[in-house]
Amino acid sequence: AMLGNPRTHVRNVVGNAFFAPVVAAKDLTAAVIESAADRVSGGGLGRSKALLGPGSRELLAAAWGDYANVEDQVLGSGKYSDSANANRSIQEGRAIFRNKALETARRANSRALDLEDSWFSKPHYAYALAQYAKANHITAKQLKSGKGLDRARAYAIREAQKATYRDTNAFSQMVSDLGRYRGNNPAKKGASMVLEGI
């Protein structure tokens, strides 16, 4: 009921839109700092960001096109799921409601939330990948080929997930694990019950 509430969708879209300029400012600041640190260190810094100007359109277009190869990974972390480490295909395949109408509505709502996030995760991914590529001398042609991009893609996926609140960090994993705790420790069991109630 909470996730199906129209206010949840409005908050999701508005929250993602509101955070976009903050991410852009963070990326600009980090690119300037990394560039300066790289000069001071004589080029020994492992960079992840570079300033993108009008000459970077081809790089951005190639990074935008690469999103199709990683969309499942970008949307894979559990922003709306109670088990962040669960296999996504298992999560999507399981039925929560026995009533077919409720289950259909639940699945449609989940797809809508993912779609809303994808509106924002795609540009975040493309920009992060293009910045990484420029900072590490990866060309648009190399991006289009898709070869040897594991580190670049992993970085851009992580950035897109952080920008759309889909990343799993140590704290969120601890809360998720605690919420599923079924052991005999009374303190952990109590905390688990409280988290399930929330």
PDB file of C-alpha atoms in Angstrom:
ATOM      1  CA  ALA A   1       0.000   0.000   0.000  1.00  0.00           C
ATOM      2  CA  MET A   2       2.814   2.418   0.836  1.00  0.00           C
ATOM      3  CA  LEU A   3       4.762   1.788  -2.379  1.00  0.00           C
ATOM      4  CA  GLY A   4       1.566   1.919  -4.452  1.00  0.00           C
ATOM      5  CA  ASN A   5       0.574   5.280  -3.005  1.00  0.00           C
ATOM      6  CA  PRO A   6       0.808   8.039  -5.670  1.00  0.00           C
ATOM      7  CA  ARG A   7       2.765  10.154  -3.184  1.00  0.00           C
ATOM      8  CA  THR A   8       5.520   7.520  -3.217  1.00  0.00           C
ATOM      9  CA  HIS A   9       5.880   7.927  -6.977  1.00  0.00           C
ATOM     10  CA  VAL A  10       5.843  11.728  -6.726  1.00  0.00           C
ATOM     11  CA  ARG A  11       8.480  11.638  -3.981  1.00  0.00           C
ATOM     12  CA  ASN A  12      10.573   9.209  -6.008  1.00  0.00           C
ATOM     13  CA  VAL A  13      10.581  11.420  -9.110  1.00  0.00           C
ATOM     14  CA  VAL A  14      10.959  14.704  -7.201  1.00  0.00           C
ATOM     15  CA  GLY A  15      13.706  13.260  -4.988  1.00  0.00           C
ATOM     16  CA  ASN A  16      15.664  12.024  -7.999  1.00  0.00           C
ATOM     17  CA  ALA A  17      15.160  15.334  -9.845  1.00  0.00           C
ATOM     18  CA  PHE A  18      16.147  17.387  -6.804  1.00  0.00           C
ATOM     19  CA  PHE A  19      19.311  15.331  -6.292  1.00  0.00           C
ATOM     20  CA  ALA A  20      20.477  15.642  -9.942  1.00  0.00           C
ATOM     21  CA  PRO A  21      21.978  19.172  -9.583  1.00  0.00           C
ATOM     22  CA  VAL A  22      23.685  18.095  -6.353  1.00  0.00           C
ATOM     23  CA  VAL A  23      25.294  15.155  -8.187  1.00  0.00           C
ATOM     24  CA  ALA A  24      26.349  17.469 -11.034  1.00  0.00           C
ATOM     25  CA  ALA A  25      27.973  19.911  -8.585  1.00  0.00           C
ATOM     26  CA  LYS A  26      29.739  17.034  -6.790  1.00  0.00           C
ATOM     27  CA  ASP A  27      31.035  15.650 -10.105  1.00  0.00           C
ATOM     28  CA  LEU A  28      32.276  19.066 -11.257  1.00  0.00           C
ATOM     29  CA  THR A  29      34.069  19.687  -7.955  1.00  0.00           C
ATOM     30  CA  ALA A  30      35.617  16.198  -7.942  1.00  0.00           C
ATOM     31  CA  ALA A  31      36.767  16.548 -11.570  1.00  0.00           C
ATOM     32  CA  VAL A  32      38.517  19.863 -10.804  1.00  0.00           C
ATOM     33  CA  ILE A  33      40.169  18.450  -7.666  1.00  0.00           C
ATOM     34  CA  GLU A  34      41.279  15.249  -9.428  1.00  0.00           C
ATOM     35  CA  SER A  35      42.693  17.254 -12.330  1.00  0.00           C
ATOM     36  CA  ALA A  36      44.709  19.486  -9.991  1.00  0.00           C
ATOM     37  CA  ALA A  37      45.908  16.535  -7.889  1.00  0.00           C
ATOM     38  CA  ASP A  38      46.910  14.669 -11.041  1.00  0.00           C
ATOM     39  CA  ARG A  39      49.052  17.603 -12.187  1.00  0.00           C
ATOM     40  CA  VAL A  40      50.726  17.907  -8.783  1.00  0.00           C
ATOM     41  CA  SER A  41      51.424  14.168  -8.616  1.00  0.00           C
ATOM     42  CA  GLY A  42      52.870  14.112 -12.126  1.00  0.00           C
ATOM     43  CA  GLY A  43      50.108  11.965 -13.582  1.00  0.00           C
ATOM     44  CA  GLY A  44      50.304   9.208 -10.983  1.00  0.00           C
ATOM     45  CA  LEU A  45      46.765   9.583  -9.672  1.00  0.00           C
ATOM     46  CA  GLY A  46      44.164   7.005 -10.664  1.00  0.00           C
ATOM     47  CA  ARG A  47      41.403   9.279 -11.913  1.00  0.00           C
ATOM     48  CA  SER A  48      37.703   8.630 -12.243  1.00  0.00           C
ATOM     49  CA  LYS A  49      36.457  12.043 -13.377  1.00  0.00           C
ATOM     50  CA  ALA A  50      37.301  14.619 -16.019  1.00  0.00           C
ATOM     51  CA  LEU A  51      35.572  17.755 -17.213  1.00  0.00           C
ATOM     52  CA  LEU A  52      33.320  17.135 -20.197  1.00  0.00           C
ATOM     53  CA  GLY A  53      33.008  19.949 -22.701  1.00  0.00           C
ATOM     54  CA  PRO A  54      31.377  20.365 -26.115  1.00  0.00           C
ATOM     55  CA  GLY A  55      34.049  18.089 -27.615  1.00  0.00           C
ATOM     56  CA  SER A  56      32.823  15.182 -25.473  1.00  0.00           C
ATOM     57  CA  ARG A  57      29.496  14.669 -27.265  1.00  0.00           C
ATOM     58  CA  GLU A  58      30.622  11.515 -29.047  1.00  0.00           C
ATOM     59  CA  LEU A  59      31.924  10.082 -25.775  1.00  0.00           C
ATOM     60  CA  LEU A  60      28.630  10.905 -24.020  1.00  0.00           C
ATOM     61  CA  ALA A  61      26.610   9.372 -26.874  1.00  0.00           C
ATOM     62  CA  ALA A  62      28.637   6.157 -26.692  1.00  0.00           C
ATOM     63  CA  ALA A  63      28.226   6.038 -22.898  1.00  0.00           C
ATOM     64  CA  TRP A  64      24.478   6.677 -23.282  1.00  0.00           C
ATOM     65  CA  GLY A  65      24.250   3.753 -25.691  1.00  0.00           C
ATOM     66  CA  ASP A  66      26.162   1.496 -23.309  1.00  0.00           C
ATOM     67  CA  TYR A  67      23.441   1.811 -20.646  1.00  0.00           C
ATOM     68  CA  ALA A  68      21.413  -0.923 -22.378  1.00  0.00           C
ATOM     69  CA  ASN A  69      24.238  -3.373 -21.552  1.00  0.00           C
ATOM     70  CA  VAL A  70      24.100  -2.690 -17.805  1.00  0.00           C
ATOM     71  CA  GLU A  71      20.544  -1.568 -17.044  1.00  0.00           C
ATOM     72  CA  ASP A  72      19.719  -4.714 -15.053  1.00  0.00           C
ATOM     73  CA  GLN A  73      22.820  -4.213 -12.914  1.00  0.00           C
ATOM     74  CA  VAL A  74      22.098  -0.526 -12.331  1.00  0.00           C
ATOM     75  CA  LEU A  75      18.532  -1.247 -11.253  1.00  0.00           C
ATOM     76  CA  GLY A  76      19.507  -4.451  -9.469  1.00  0.00           C
ATOM     77  CA  SER A  77      20.093  -3.159  -5.942  1.00  0.00           C
ATOM     78  CA  GLY A  78      17.143  -3.225  -3.620  1.00  0.00           C
ATOM     79  CA  LYS A  79      15.827   0.301  -3.230  1.00  0.00           C
ATOM     80  CA  TYR A  80      12.321  -1.073  -2.787  1.00  0.00           C
ATOM     81  CA  SER A  81      13.237  -4.640  -1.892  1.00  0.00           C
ATOM     82  CA  ASP A  82      13.553  -6.011   1.625  1.00  0.00           C
ATOM     83  CA  SER A  83      16.479  -8.231   0.670  1.00  0.00           C
ATOM     84  CA  ALA A  84      19.245  -6.316  -1.041  1.00  0.00           C
ATOM     85  CA  ASN A  85      21.372  -9.372  -1.790  1.00  0.00           C
ATOM     86  CA  ALA A  86      18.620 -11.557  -3.241  1.00  0.00           C
ATOM     87  CA  ASN A  87      18.936 -12.689  -6.818  1.00  0.00           C
ATOM     88  CA  ARG A  88      16.784 -10.278  -8.841  1.00  0.00           C
ATOM     89  CA  SER A  89      15.220 -13.009 -10.982  1.00  0.00           C
ATOM     90  CA  ILE A  90      14.125 -14.828  -7.817  1.00  0.00           C
ATOM     91  CA  GLN A  91      12.710 -11.610  -6.375  1.00  0.00           C
ATOM     92  CA  GLU A  92      10.785 -10.846  -9.555  1.00  0.00           C
ATOM     93  CA  GLY A  93       9.545 -14.420  -9.931  1.00  0.00           C
ATOM     94  CA  ARG A  94       8.084 -14.858  -6.486  1.00  0.00           C
ATOM     95  CA  ALA A  95       4.445 -14.084  -5.768  1.00  0.00           C
ATOM     96  CA  ILE A  96       3.670 -11.994  -2.701  1.00  0.00           C
ATOM     97  CA  PHE A  97      -0.123 -12.097  -2.983  1.00  0.00           C
ATOM     98  CA  ARG A  98      -2.270 -15.124  -3.784  1.00  0.00           C
ATOM     99  CA  ASN A  99      -4.919 -12.797  -5.181  1.00  0.00           C
ATOM    100  CA  LYS A 100      -4.062 -12.326  -8.883  1.00  0.00           C
ATOM    101  CA  ALA A 101      -5.352  -8.743  -9.034  1.00  0.00           C
ATOM    102  CA  LEU A 102      -3.236  -7.661  -6.059  1.00  0.00           C
ATOM    103  CA  GLU A 103      -0.174  -9.465  -7.410  1.00  0.00           C
ATOM    104  CA  THR A 104      -0.627  -7.865 -10.847  1.00  0.00           C
ATOM    105  CA  ALA A 105      -0.959  -4.425  -9.222  1.00  0.00           C
ATOM    106  CA  ARG A 106       2.146  -5.051  -7.091  1.00  0.00           C
ATOM    107  CA  ARG A 107       4.233  -6.060 -10.110  1.00  0.00           C
ATOM    108  CA  ALA A 108       2.984  -3.094 -12.160  1.00  0.00           C
ATOM    109  CA  ASN A 109       3.862  -0.754  -9.307  1.00  0.00           C
ATOM    110  CA  SER A 110       7.376  -2.227  -9.007  1.00  0.00           C
ATOM    111  CA  ARG A 111       7.912  -1.797 -12.747  1.00  0.00           C
ATOM    112  CA  ALA A 112       6.711   1.814 -12.491  1.00  0.00           C
ATOM    113  CA  LEU A 113       9.156   2.582  -9.664  1.00  0.00           C
ATOM    114  CA  ASP A 114      12.013   1.002 -11.652  1.00  0.00           C
ATOM    115  CA  LEU A 115      11.022   2.970 -14.752  1.00  0.00           C
ATOM    116  CA  GLU A 116      11.025   6.220 -12.773  1.00  0.00           C
ATOM    117  CA  ASP A 117      14.505   5.436 -11.474  1.00  0.00           C
ATOM    118  CA  SER A 118      15.733   4.526 -14.953  1.00  0.00           C
ATOM    119  CA  TRP A 119      14.794   8.027 -16.187  1.00  0.00           C
ATOM    120  CA  PHE A 120      17.494   9.328 -13.864  1.00  0.00           C
ATOM    121  CA  SER A 121      19.942   6.426 -13.643  1.00  0.00           C
ATOM    122  CA  LYS A 122      20.578   6.397 -17.411  1.00  0.00           C
ATOM    123  CA  PRO A 123      21.886   9.994 -17.584  1.00  0.00           C
ATOM    124  CA  HIS A 124      23.849   9.498 -14.349  1.00  0.00           C
ATOM    125  CA  TYR A 125      25.409   6.315 -15.738  1.00  0.00           C
ATOM    126  CA  ALA A 126      26.235   7.880 -19.103  1.00  0.00           C
ATOM    127  CA  TYR A 127      27.822  10.953 -17.538  1.00  0.00           C
ATOM    128  CA  ALA A 128      29.859   8.918 -15.025  1.00  0.00           C
ATOM    129  CA  LEU A 129      31.058   6.524 -17.741  1.00  0.00           C
ATOM    130  CA  ALA A 130      31.981   9.388 -20.070  1.00  0.00           C
ATOM    131  CA  GLN A 131      33.887  11.158 -17.283  1.00  0.00           C
ATOM    132  CA  TYR A 132      35.733   7.968 -16.390  1.00  0.00           C
ATOM    133  CA  ALA A 133      36.506   7.282 -20.042  1.00  0.00           C
ATOM    134  CA  LYS A 134      37.888  10.773 -20.627  1.00  0.00           C
ATOM    135  CA  ALA A 135      39.959  10.679 -17.432  1.00  0.00           C
ATOM    136  CA  ASN A 136      41.453   7.311 -18.452  1.00  0.00           C
ATOM    137  CA  HIS A 137      41.898   8.002 -22.192  1.00  0.00           C
ATOM    138  CA  ILE A 138      39.175   5.581 -23.322  1.00  0.00           C
ATOM    139  CA  THR A 139      37.757   6.616 -26.686  1.00  0.00           C
ATOM    140  CA  ALA A 140      34.156   6.620 -27.884  1.00  0.00           C
ATOM    141  CA  LYS A 141      35.114   3.853 -30.299  1.00  0.00           C
ATOM    142  CA  GLN A 142      36.355   1.708 -27.403  1.00  0.00           C
ATOM    143  CA  LEU A 143      33.124   2.381 -25.487  1.00  0.00           C
ATOM    144  CA  LYS A 144      31.072   1.304 -28.485  1.00  0.00           C
ATOM    145  CA  SER A 145      33.076  -1.905 -28.807  1.00  0.00           C
ATOM    146  CA  GLY A 146      32.289  -2.763 -25.176  1.00  0.00           C
ATOM    147  CA  LYS A 147      35.621  -4.528 -24.673  1.00  0.00           C
ATOM    148  CA  GLY A 148      37.790  -3.986 -21.598  1.00  0.00           C
ATOM    149  CA  LEU A 149      35.240  -1.779 -19.856  1.00  0.00           C
ATOM    150  CA  ASP A 150      34.726  -3.774 -16.664  1.00  0.00           C
ATOM    151  CA  ARG A 151      36.273  -1.198 -14.315  1.00  0.00           C
ATOM    152  CA  ALA A 152      34.692   1.746 -16.123  1.00  0.00           C
ATOM    153  CA  ARG A 153      31.259   0.120 -16.103  1.00  0.00           C
ATOM    154  CA  ALA A 154      31.541  -0.937 -12.454  1.00  0.00           C
ATOM    155  CA  TYR A 155      32.406   2.650 -11.512  1.00  0.00           C
ATOM    156  CA  ALA A 156      29.557   4.149 -13.573  1.00  0.00           C
ATOM    157  CA  ILE A 157      27.043   1.603 -12.217  1.00  0.00           C
ATOM    158  CA  ARG A 158      28.030   2.469  -8.657  1.00  0.00           C
ATOM    159  CA  GLU A 159      27.708   6.201  -9.377  1.00  0.00           C
ATOM    160  CA  ALA A 160      24.271   5.785 -10.997  1.00  0.00           C
ATOM    161  CA  GLN A 161      23.069   3.676  -8.071  1.00  0.00           C
ATOM    162  CA  LYS A 162      24.291   6.223  -5.535  1.00  0.00           C
ATOM    163  CA  ALA A 163      22.634   9.069  -7.450  1.00  0.00           C
ATOM    164  CA  THR A 164      19.255   7.282  -7.435  1.00  0.00           C
ATOM    165  CA  TYR A 165      19.509   5.870  -3.894  1.00  0.00           C
ATOM    166  CA  ARG A 166      19.826   2.286  -5.151  1.00  0.00           C
ATOM    167  CA  ASP A 167      23.275   1.528  -3.793  1.00  0.00           C
ATOM    168  CA  THR A 168      23.823  -0.933  -1.006  1.00  0.00           C
ATOM    169  CA  ASN A 169      26.347   0.227   1.564  1.00  0.00           C
ATOM    170  CA  ALA A 170      27.529  -1.401   4.786  1.00  0.00           C
ATOM    171  CA  PHE A 171      24.881   0.324   6.907  1.00  0.00           C
ATOM    172  CA  SER A 172      21.931  -0.529   4.654  1.00  0.00           C
ATOM    173  CA  GLN A 173      23.178  -4.118   4.418  1.00  0.00           C
ATOM    174  CA  MET A 174      23.413  -4.357   8.212  1.00  0.00           C
ATOM    175  CA  VAL A 175      19.828  -3.066   8.584  1.00  0.00           C
ATOM    176  CA  SER A 176      18.620  -5.503   5.904  1.00  0.00           C
ATOM    177  CA  ASP A 177      20.428  -8.421   7.573  1.00  0.00           C
ATOM    178  CA  LEU A 178      19.165  -7.444  11.014  1.00  0.00           C
ATOM    179  CA  GLY A 179      15.603  -7.249   9.685  1.00  0.00           C
ATOM    180  CA  ARG A 180      15.853 -10.900   8.622  1.00  0.00           C
ATOM    181  CA  TYR A 181      17.543 -12.140  11.819  1.00  0.00           C
ATOM    182  CA  ARG A 182      16.030 -15.371  13.182  1.00  0.00           C
ATOM    183  CA  GLY A 183      18.595 -16.398  15.815  1.00  0.00           C
ATOM    184  CA  ASN A 184      18.347 -16.718  19.610  1.00  0.00           C
ATOM    185  CA  ASN A 185      20.022 -13.453  20.631  1.00  0.00           C
ATOM    186  CA  PRO A 186      17.172 -11.487  22.348  1.00  0.00           C
ATOM    187  CA  ALA A 187      18.605  -8.053  21.474  1.00  0.00           C
ATOM    188  CA  LYS A 188      19.025  -8.862  17.784  1.00  0.00           C
ATOM    189  CA  LYS A 189      15.671 -10.628  17.683  1.00  0.00           C
ATOM    190  CA  GLY A 190      13.974  -7.574  19.207  1.00  0.00           C
ATOM    191  CA  ALA A 191      15.690  -5.243  16.754  1.00  0.00           C
ATOM    192  CA  SER A 192      14.592  -7.536  13.921  1.00  0.00           C
ATOM    193  CA  MET A 193      10.979  -7.358  15.056  1.00  0.00           C
ATOM    194  CA  VAL A 194      11.126  -3.564  15.286  1.00  0.00           C
ATOM    195  CA  LEU A 195      12.617  -3.296  11.787  1.00  0.00           C
ATOM    196  CA  GLU A 196       9.969  -5.616  10.384  1.00  0.00           C
ATOM    197  CA  GLY A 197       7.309  -3.442  12.010  1.00  0.00           C
ATOM    198  CA  ILE A 198       8.721  -0.337  10.353  1.00  0.00           C
TER     199      ILE A 198
END
